[in-house]
Amino acid sequence: MKKKFIKNVTIFLSTLFITQTILSGCSMSSSKVSSVDKKVLKNDSIKNSPQINKEGLPIVDKDSYQFSLFVDNRTPLDNQFVWPMLEEQTNVKVDVQQYPYEIAKEKYGLALSSGDYTDVIGGWCISPTDILTYGVNMGIFIPLEDYFEKYAPNIMEVLEMPGVRETMTAPDGHIYAIPFVSKSPKVHFNPYINQKWLDNLGLKMPTNTEELREVLHKFKTEDANRNGNPNDEIPFSADPNNKHLGLLAGWFGLPIDSSGFTMIDGRLEFGANREEYKQFIEYMASLNSEGLLDKELFTQDLATWKGKGEQDLYGVSIAYWSADFKKIPLNEVPDFKPLPVLKSPQCDDPKWLAFTTGIQTLKSQAVITDKAKNPEIIVRWWDNLYEVDNSFQAKNGPFGKTCEKIGENHYKLYDKSKLSDEDNDKYSFDNIFCQALPTNIPPDLKLDKETPDLYDEKKDTDELYEPYFVDGVIEDFWVPSEYSAKFAEYSKSITDYINQKTAAWISGQADVNKEWNDYCKQLEKLGLQEYIKIRKEVIGQI
């Protein structure tokens, strides 16, 4: 997967697309559509369908169907061989409208509010809350379970995996997205430390927060990257779209997710108003006051963060994996290693929050909108992508170039060192497909490699962090329709406030000790107790 599930995604900011819009047919009202209305939309679309083959390929006669798809993606479409491959198989053409994530997120909201959206929307812009808002309540995202049952045996196979149907089914009983299930690391985002810099300076891997402080000071002052400039090193930074700084509160005993929640003794609890979170902020603010944090930690975009990483300027950075900000040459071990879970003067028993149990179901990764004239064709197109041969190539490159099929659910990856530099770039993970879109790689897939990995960074991270996991994983959940509007209001106002104050305190614009009590009171005024109550009710904890 993206890797990144968590959620998530590597993207570059581009201004080339600022004036473009998400286009697809004529506008329709986004007023609420009842369940009866939804069924009428489905039946009408089937009546007006071009000739569709219910089974086999192609799906339709050549040039008889095209649908538009909006997705966040940063790499050019030109090299993405999957699209023409699928078009040749199906006779269905896809008008892909892609934007880097920062731009896509903005355009996504504008398109839905204006009614000017595409037949299909995919990627990381969509949230489970959006499924409730634009699917359950407004009917913009249409129910798909009947189409799956009639036209999509591969998707049905995924849907019937243990727990998947239950996870995908919204409170109104409908399924609004393509189910996306895959193996997943348990640790998604974490800090990585530059092992090469440690070696350059003869330093040991830090085991506690004060040792980390000392290491960061030496990174900053002793020309750790050995480029002759003792002042260009940035001791600590983070992916601007996935900072996940609250997880570092685990160094003080209580890791916090991006919504302010944590797990205590297997139960969901709010943590961003607890002493451990305040201790984490005090520590990070002290690092900043000593010039050890990236000056652009809270202001840079993804392209800036990645650019500095490629210049070998980071001592430590939070990321999904280190390749997000520092390319790993072929057949080389990365310069970075996962930073261990650190002890602190306040906590001799640090904790970390796992994101998954090792398998992840993403329930809002691709939806079909009410603009689609023939949803059954789109569902069949996606079911063909879910043929494992197609999905495997979408993740690994074309058969005969980068890989081959050995047998049923059994594949082999070639030695990439035998490829030219041009083909290595052309068939790199990011360049071969829009990886934010759902595909189907079975968890039991067997994989052979001509050259075994020298180092499995995510596996190593999981093994290193597992002894520190809190009891339980924060589960994905649906908010029932009667709570959805209020919950969305609480979620946005509270999360925005936490992020705003955390950034101000760490960056030195305000003092956490002077403002902490007022901060806690303001959380209550924003509806914190009701927010917590809804979260706990929907997961059956109350």
XYZ file of C-alpha atoms in Angstrom:
542
model
C 0.000 0.000 0.000
C 1.142 3.636 0.338
C 2.463 2.964 1.677
C 0.902 5.005 3.583
C -2.239 4.464 4.929
C -2.338 6.525 7.267
C -2.918 7.431 6.107
C -0.111 8.611 4.335
C 1.263 10.301 1.210
C 4.307 11.586 -0.582
C 3.488 14.531 -2.844
C 5.070 17.641 -4.366
C 3.395 21.062 -4.394
C 2.994 22.333 -7.933
C 1.524 25.666 -8.959
C 0.943 24.576 -12.533
C -2.518 23.308 -11.723
C -3.799 26.175 -9.561
C -6.291 27.454 -12.115
C -7.598 24.075 -13.215
C -10.960 22.738 -12.054
C -12.401 19.299 -11.513
C -14.733 18.775 -14.465
C -17.310 16.167 -15.226
C -20.536 16.737 -17.119
C -23.281 19.054 -15.975
C -23.832 20.108 -12.362
C -26.393 18.426 -10.151
C -27.846 19.618 -6.902
C -26.089 18.356 -3.780
C -29.304 18.299 -1.751
C -30.082 15.269 0.397
C -31.103 12.166 -1.559
C -33.239 9.523 0.078
C -32.572 5.779 -0.148
C -35.430 5.516 -2.668
C -33.892 8.282 -4.794
C -30.536 6.478 -4.731
C -32.141 3.324 -6.142
C -33.798 5.359 -8.901
C -30.421 6.827 -9.868
C -28.944 3.332 -10.117
C -31.783 1.925 -12.233
C -31.782 4.904 -14.596
C -28.030 4.557 -15.145
C -28.375 0.896 -16.110
C -31.181 1.635 -18.584
C -29.025 4.182 -20.411
C -25.915 2.005 -20.394
C -23.914 1.288 -23.555
C -23.543 -2.379 -24.372
C -21.741 -3.896 -21.397
C -20.308 -7.368 -21.108
C -21.223 -8.618 -17.665
C -18.258 -11.005 -17.694
C -14.928 -11.225 -19.482
C -13.044 -8.602 -21.436
C -13.388 -6.117 -22.934
C -16.055 -4.522 -20.764
C -17.567 -2.415 -23.565
C -17.167 -1.854 -27.300
C -14.126 0.226 -28.124
C -14.431 3.989 -27.537
C -17.971 3.640 -26.164
C -17.288 4.706 -22.575
C -15.080 7.120 -20.662
C -15.225 8.245 -17.038
C -13.430 11.031 -15.192
C -11.365 10.406 -12.080
C -9.962 12.940 -9.603
C -7.035 11.852 -7.421
C -4.154 13.299 -5.457
C -0.870 12.288 -7.065
C 2.412 14.087 -7.683
C 4.107 12.143 -10.510
C 3.411 12.691 -14.236
C 0.858 10.438 -15.933
C 3.113 9.881 -18.946
C 5.093 7.031 -17.375
C 2.120 5.330 -15.747
C 1.865 2.312 -18.024
C -1.067 0.896 -16.016
C -3.633 3.255 -17.552
C -3.097 2.266 -21.215
C -2.758 -1.381 -20.135
C -6.167 -1.288 -18.475
C -7.688 0.641 -21.385
C -6.494 -2.003 -23.822
C -8.011 -4.745 -21.648
C -11.366 -3.063 -21.023
C -11.951 -0.537 -23.847
C -12.765 1.930 -21.053
C -10.856 5.214 -21.120
C -10.174 7.069 -17.876
C -9.784 10.848 -17.853
C -7.388 11.157 -14.908
C -7.347 14.580 -13.263
C -4.546 14.532 -10.711
C -3.090 17.193 -8.413
C -0.480 17.248 -5.659
C -2.133 16.613 -2.308
C -2.154 20.195 -0.967
C -3.872 21.455 -4.126
C -6.084 18.364 -4.434
C -7.433 18.766 -0.915
C -8.492 22.330 -1.611
C -9.977 21.546 -5.019
C -11.808 18.518 -3.643
C -13.743 20.633 -1.151
C -14.475 23.369 -3.677
C -15.676 20.883 -6.288
C -18.111 19.164 -3.938
C -19.525 22.446 -2.670
C -19.961 23.825 -6.208
C -21.293 20.615 -7.779
C -18.459 20.559 -10.329
C -16.933 17.167 -9.519
C -15.850 14.061 -11.412
C -17.461 10.649 -11.937
C -14.988 9.086 -9.496
C -13.009 10.614 -6.649
C -10.070 8.721 -5.174
C -7.076 9.107 -2.916
C -6.262 10.546 0.474
C -8.543 13.585 0.265
C -11.635 11.579 1.211
C -12.342 10.841 4.869
C -14.887 8.555 6.563
C -16.710 11.718 7.659
C -17.025 12.671 3.977
C -18.680 9.318 3.281
C -21.337 10.231 5.831
C -21.715 13.805 4.610
C -21.599 13.319 0.832
C -22.834 9.736 0.745
C -25.320 8.992 3.514
C -26.681 12.523 3.895
C -26.386 14.122 0.446
C -26.298 11.258 -2.055
C -23.342 12.648 -4.007
C -21.396 9.437 -3.359
C -23.613 6.559 -4.439
C -24.119 3.143 -2.772
C -22.107 0.405 -4.440
C -22.947 -2.916 -2.762
C -25.535 -3.939 -5.401
C -23.046 -3.228 -8.198
C -20.384 -5.257 -6.411
C -22.701 -8.227 -6.074
C -23.743 -8.128 -9.720
C -20.555 -7.059 -11.496
C -17.500 -7.446 -9.267
C -16.426 -10.936 -8.119
C -12.901 -9.776 -7.224
C -14.189 -6.920 -5.094
C -16.705 -9.281 -3.494
C -13.869 -11.592 -2.525
C -12.153 -8.699 -0.738
C -15.428 -7.590 0.829
C -16.006 -11.020 2.347
C -12.632 -11.106 4.110
C -13.094 -11.172 7.919
C -14.335 -7.827 9.206
C -14.145 -6.004 5.870
C -17.864 -5.785 5.072
C -18.585 -4.591 8.601
C -15.871 -1.929 8.348
C -17.043 -0.726 4.934
C -20.773 -0.576 5.735
C -21.969 2.904 6.694
C -24.602 3.428 9.416
C -27.396 3.468 6.797
C -26.467 -0.055 5.677
C -24.837 0.945 2.367
C -21.242 0.674 1.129
C -20.019 3.859 -0.564
C -16.380 3.104 -1.427
C -14.181 0.518 -3.089
C -12.875 -1.718 -0.263
C -9.108 -1.494 0.067
C -7.423 -4.117 2.256
C -3.713 -4.781 2.519
C -0.887 -5.686 4.806
C 0.286 -2.713 6.784
C 3.153 -1.873 9.091
C 2.030 -1.434 12.683
C 4.069 1.755 12.958
C 3.204 4.262 10.274
C 4.973 7.512 11.160
C 7.971 7.786 13.472
C 11.276 9.653 13.773
C 14.279 8.414 11.783
C 17.816 9.339 12.815
C 20.788 9.749 10.493
C 23.043 6.788 11.304
C 25.695 8.106 8.920
C 25.904 11.329 10.922
C 26.160 9.361 14.152
C 29.052 7.412 12.637
C 30.702 10.564 11.294
C 30.768 12.044 14.800
C 31.450 8.818 16.689
C 28.126 9.019 18.531
C 25.967 6.264 19.954
C 22.258 5.866 19.272
C 20.389 7.904 21.917
C 18.255 6.005 24.435
C 16.600 8.911 26.244
C 15.465 12.460 25.586
C 18.530 14.133 27.074
C 20.886 11.953 25.064
C 18.886 12.951 21.987
C 19.327 16.613 22.928
C 23.097 16.118 23.121
C 23.159 14.333 19.765
C 21.107 17.081 18.114
C 23.521 19.709 19.461
C 26.476 17.863 17.950
C 24.592 17.442 14.658
C 24.120 21.205 14.592
C 27.617 22.308 15.534
C 30.104 19.706 14.273
C 29.473 19.554 10.496
C 27.747 16.180 10.784
C 27.153 15.881 7.022
C 30.838 16.603 6.327
C 30.153 19.146 3.587
C 32.471 21.792 5.026
C 29.587 24.002 6.176
C 29.087 23.691 9.942
C 25.896 25.756 9.908
C 23.580 24.068 7.393
C 22.531 20.980 9.384
C 18.900 20.795 10.566
C 18.860 18.575 13.658
C 15.122 17.760 13.730
C 12.284 18.064 11.195
C 9.029 16.332 10.179
C 6.845 15.569 7.171
C 4.657 18.715 6.971
C 1.552 16.710 6.027
C 2.099 14.007 8.639
C 3.988 15.519 11.563
C 2.415 13.222 14.176
C 4.361 15.081 16.856
C 1.905 13.955 19.521
C 3.242 10.421 19.246
C 6.436 11.704 20.860
C 4.426 12.326 24.028
C 4.890 8.580 24.418
C 8.443 9.409 25.548
C 6.719 10.904 28.575
C 4.314 7.985 28.995
C 1.292 8.721 26.797
C 1.460 8.839 22.963
C -1.260 10.975 21.356
C -2.735 10.583 17.859
C -3.486 13.465 15.488
C -7.018 13.831 16.896
C -5.841 14.132 20.489
C -6.740 10.574 21.554
C -4.756 7.688 23.022
C -5.277 4.227 24.505
C -5.015 3.584 28.247
C -5.413 0.011 29.491
C -7.137 -0.940 26.253
C -9.657 1.904 26.424
C -9.931 4.987 24.221
C -9.179 8.171 26.150
C -8.497 11.814 25.316
C -4.882 12.701 25.948
C -4.098 16.158 24.604
C -5.068 17.799 27.920
C -2.970 15.518 30.147
C 0.291 16.215 31.924
C 2.275 13.913 29.626
C 1.292 15.994 26.608
C 2.351 19.174 28.377
C 5.716 17.599 29.257
C 6.239 16.671 25.612
C 5.516 20.266 24.551
C 7.901 21.648 27.167
C 10.630 19.353 25.875
C 10.093 20.210 22.206
C 9.923 23.940 23.028
C 13.255 23.640 24.824
C 14.787 21.993 21.748
C 13.457 24.821 19.626
C 14.850 27.477 21.984
C 18.269 25.856 21.528
C 17.979 26.024 17.737
C 17.572 22.268 17.300
C 14.257 22.192 15.413
C 13.665 23.021 11.763
C 12.798 26.722 11.601
C 10.166 25.817 9.010
C 8.723 22.890 11.002
C 5.224 24.395 10.996
C 5.340 26.409 7.770
C 7.084 24.402 5.018
C 5.342 22.464 2.269
C 6.209 18.935 1.230
C 8.466 19.931 -1.651
C 10.579 22.107 0.658
C 10.869 19.361 3.279
C 11.867 16.769 0.692
C 14.306 19.144 -0.980
C 16.214 19.745 2.243
C 16.293 16.011 2.875
C 17.842 15.372 -0.521
C 20.565 17.865 0.370
C 21.464 15.698 3.388
C 20.462 18.353 5.917
C 18.441 16.267 8.409
C 19.723 14.625 11.549
C 16.274 13.375 12.570
C 12.945 13.594 10.746
C 9.503 12.129 11.259
C 8.303 10.290 8.153
C 6.529 7.163 6.975
C 9.961 5.895 5.957
C 13.234 7.650 5.314
C 12.963 7.270 1.533
C 10.245 9.925 1.694
C 12.919 12.588 2.156
C 16.214 10.901 1.194
C 16.494 8.660 -1.839
C 18.114 5.295 -1.221
C 20.589 4.295 -3.960
C 19.946 0.885 -5.456
C 21.349 -1.997 -3.391
C 22.368 0.308 -0.540
C 21.220 0.457 3.061
C 19.580 3.818 3.924
C 21.526 6.372 5.937
C 18.654 6.557 8.413
C 17.514 4.151 11.109
C 14.350 4.336 13.219
C 14.976 6.329 16.380
C 14.217 4.075 19.377
C 11.340 4.881 21.715
C 13.085 7.129 24.229
C 12.909 7.292 27.990
C 12.713 10.704 29.654
C 13.464 12.139 33.104
C 9.708 12.022 33.747
C 9.150 8.475 32.427
C 11.200 5.325 32.657
C 8.488 3.293 30.871
C 7.847 5.029 27.520
C 4.992 4.031 25.219
C 4.135 4.111 21.500
C 0.804 3.989 19.697
C 0.487 1.409 16.921
C -1.618 2.473 13.928
C -2.719 -1.005 12.835
C -2.584 -4.633 13.867
C -0.737 -5.500 10.640
C -3.769 -5.557 8.303
C -5.600 -2.379 7.357
C -8.977 -1.752 5.742
C -9.297 1.699 4.188
C -12.955 2.563 3.742
C -12.852 5.902 1.936
C -10.180 5.545 -0.740
C -12.339 5.698 -3.902
C -15.990 6.628 -4.446
C -18.325 6.867 -7.440
C -20.416 10.013 -7.608
C -23.905 10.683 -8.898
C -22.302 12.225 -12.002
C -21.377 8.765 -13.291
C -23.763 7.774 -16.075
C -22.926 4.081 -15.866
C -21.590 3.117 -12.428
C -21.731 -0.577 -13.330
C -19.038 -0.041 -15.995
C -16.806 1.770 -13.504
C -17.303 -1.019 -10.958
C -16.387 -3.606 -13.609
C -13.324 -1.526 -14.555
C -12.223 -1.466 -10.915
C -12.910 -5.170 -10.530
C -10.548 -5.765 -13.436
C -7.890 -3.653 -11.701
C -8.475 -5.970 -8.713
C -7.309 -8.949 -10.777
C -4.135 -9.704 -8.846
C -1.955 -9.661 -11.988
C -3.045 -6.088 -12.684
C -2.746 -4.883 -9.107
C 0.673 -6.488 -8.709
C 1.960 -4.690 -11.802
C 0.427 -1.424 -10.572
C 2.581 -1.756 -7.466
C 5.746 -3.293 -8.921
C 5.990 -2.572 -12.651
C 5.242 -4.520 -15.837
C 5.734 -8.249 -16.294
C 8.892 -8.975 -18.265
C 10.539 -5.728 -17.152
C 10.566 -5.667 -13.357
C 8.734 -8.854 -12.367
C 6.984 -12.015 -13.516
C 4.162 -14.299 -12.479
C 5.238 -17.720 -11.189
C 1.821 -19.175 -10.363
C -1.457 -18.434 -8.610
C -0.750 -15.602 -6.122
C 2.973 -16.252 -6.642
C 5.254 -13.620 -8.188
C 8.917 -12.790 -8.600
C 10.703 -9.431 -8.522
C 13.749 -9.005 -10.745
C 17.074 -7.545 -9.711
C 16.584 -3.836 -10.424
C 20.329 -3.284 -10.720
C 20.070 -4.915 -14.140
C 17.774 -2.130 -15.352
C 19.060 1.046 -16.922
C 18.910 4.215 -14.828
C 16.099 5.408 -17.096
C 14.013 2.266 -16.524
C 14.734 2.302 -12.805
C 13.170 5.743 -12.638
C 10.397 4.902 -15.097
C 9.298 1.840 -13.124
C 9.790 3.234 -9.639
C 6.859 2.838 -7.245
C 5.645 6.426 -7.506
C 5.930 6.615 -11.306
C 3.991 3.531 -12.408
C 0.519 4.334 -11.022
C -1.474 6.722 -8.838
C -0.611 4.854 -5.657
C -3.264 6.641 -3.597
C -5.901 4.570 -5.426
C -7.052 1.194 -4.053
C -5.632 -2.003 -5.528
C -5.758 -5.657 -4.503
C -2.651 -7.377 -3.142
C -3.819 -10.449 -1.159
C -2.223 -10.792 2.295
C -1.225 -14.386 1.445
C 0.578 -13.441 -1.773
C 3.905 -15.272 -2.200
C 6.824 -13.165 -3.378
C 10.278 -14.253 -4.556
C 13.106 -11.761 -5.055
C 16.225 -12.099 -7.181
C 17.942 -9.771 -4.723
C 16.621 -9.940 -1.147
C 16.231 -6.594 0.589
C 19.410 -5.487 2.305
C 17.317 -3.832 4.961
C 13.550 -3.778 5.632
C 13.051 -0.422 7.306
C 9.377 -0.815 8.257
C 9.849 -4.358 9.557
C 12.780 -3.190 11.645
C 10.715 -0.298 13.009
C 7.825 -2.587 13.972
C 10.176 -4.961 15.781
C 11.968 -2.103 17.548
C 8.745 -0.392 18.688
C 6.525 -3.375 19.478
C 7.674 -3.798 23.114
C 6.474 -0.232 23.761
C 2.991 -0.448 22.196
C 0.100 0.652 24.373
C -2.680 -1.889 24.824
C -4.983 -1.588 21.824
C -5.222 0.250 18.515
C -7.436 3.292 17.923
C -10.097 1.821 15.678
C -11.575 3.420 12.598
C -15.267 4.097 13.120
C -18.468 5.429 11.617
C -20.373 8.223 13.300
C -24.156 7.603 13.129
C -26.039 10.203 11.126
C -27.735 11.689 14.194
C -24.290 12.633 15.542
C -22.417 13.334 12.338
C -22.912 17.112 12.023
C -22.126 17.819 15.654
C -19.193 15.427 15.681
C -17.695 17.004 12.569
C -17.983 20.427 14.234
C -16.313 19.221 17.438
C -13.622 17.316 15.583
C -12.574 20.268 13.433
C -12.686 22.962 16.130
C -10.909 20.863 18.767
C -8.257 19.423 16.449
C -7.557 22.822 14.886
C -7.206 24.357 18.348
C -4.818 21.648 19.553
C -2.665 22.047 16.431
C -2.677 25.842 16.696
C -1.613 25.920 20.344
C 0.913 23.107 19.968
C 2.632 24.933 17.096
C 2.636 28.230 18.991
C 4.103 26.668 22.134
C 6.787 24.590 20.434
C 7.860 27.414 18.118
C 8.206 29.808 21.068
C 5.396 32.158 20.098
C 3.647 31.416 23.397
C 4.416 29.784 26.752
C 2.682 26.481 27.500
C 3.097 26.923 31.263
C 1.368 30.290 31.237
C -1.448 29.183 28.934
C -2.043 25.525 29.873
C -4.986 26.074 32.221
C -6.719 28.400 29.766
C -6.050 25.887 26.984
C -7.735 23.093 28.946
C -10.706 25.348 29.736
C -11.055 26.308 26.072
C -11.116 22.642 25.032
C -14.080 22.180 27.353
C -15.827 25.217 25.855
C -15.336 23.742 22.390
C -17.349 20.665 23.408
C -14.611 18.276 24.492
C -16.772 16.131 26.783
C -19.455 15.666 24.143
C -16.742 14.925 21.572
C -15.285 12.235 23.824
C -18.740 10.825 24.577
C -19.612 10.421 20.890
C -16.249 8.778 20.133
C -16.744 6.284 22.933
C -20.384 5.584 22.117
C -19.741 4.746 18.477
C -17.101 2.159 19.411
C -19.289 0.684 22.152
C -17.146 1.868 25.042
C -20.118 3.528 26.788
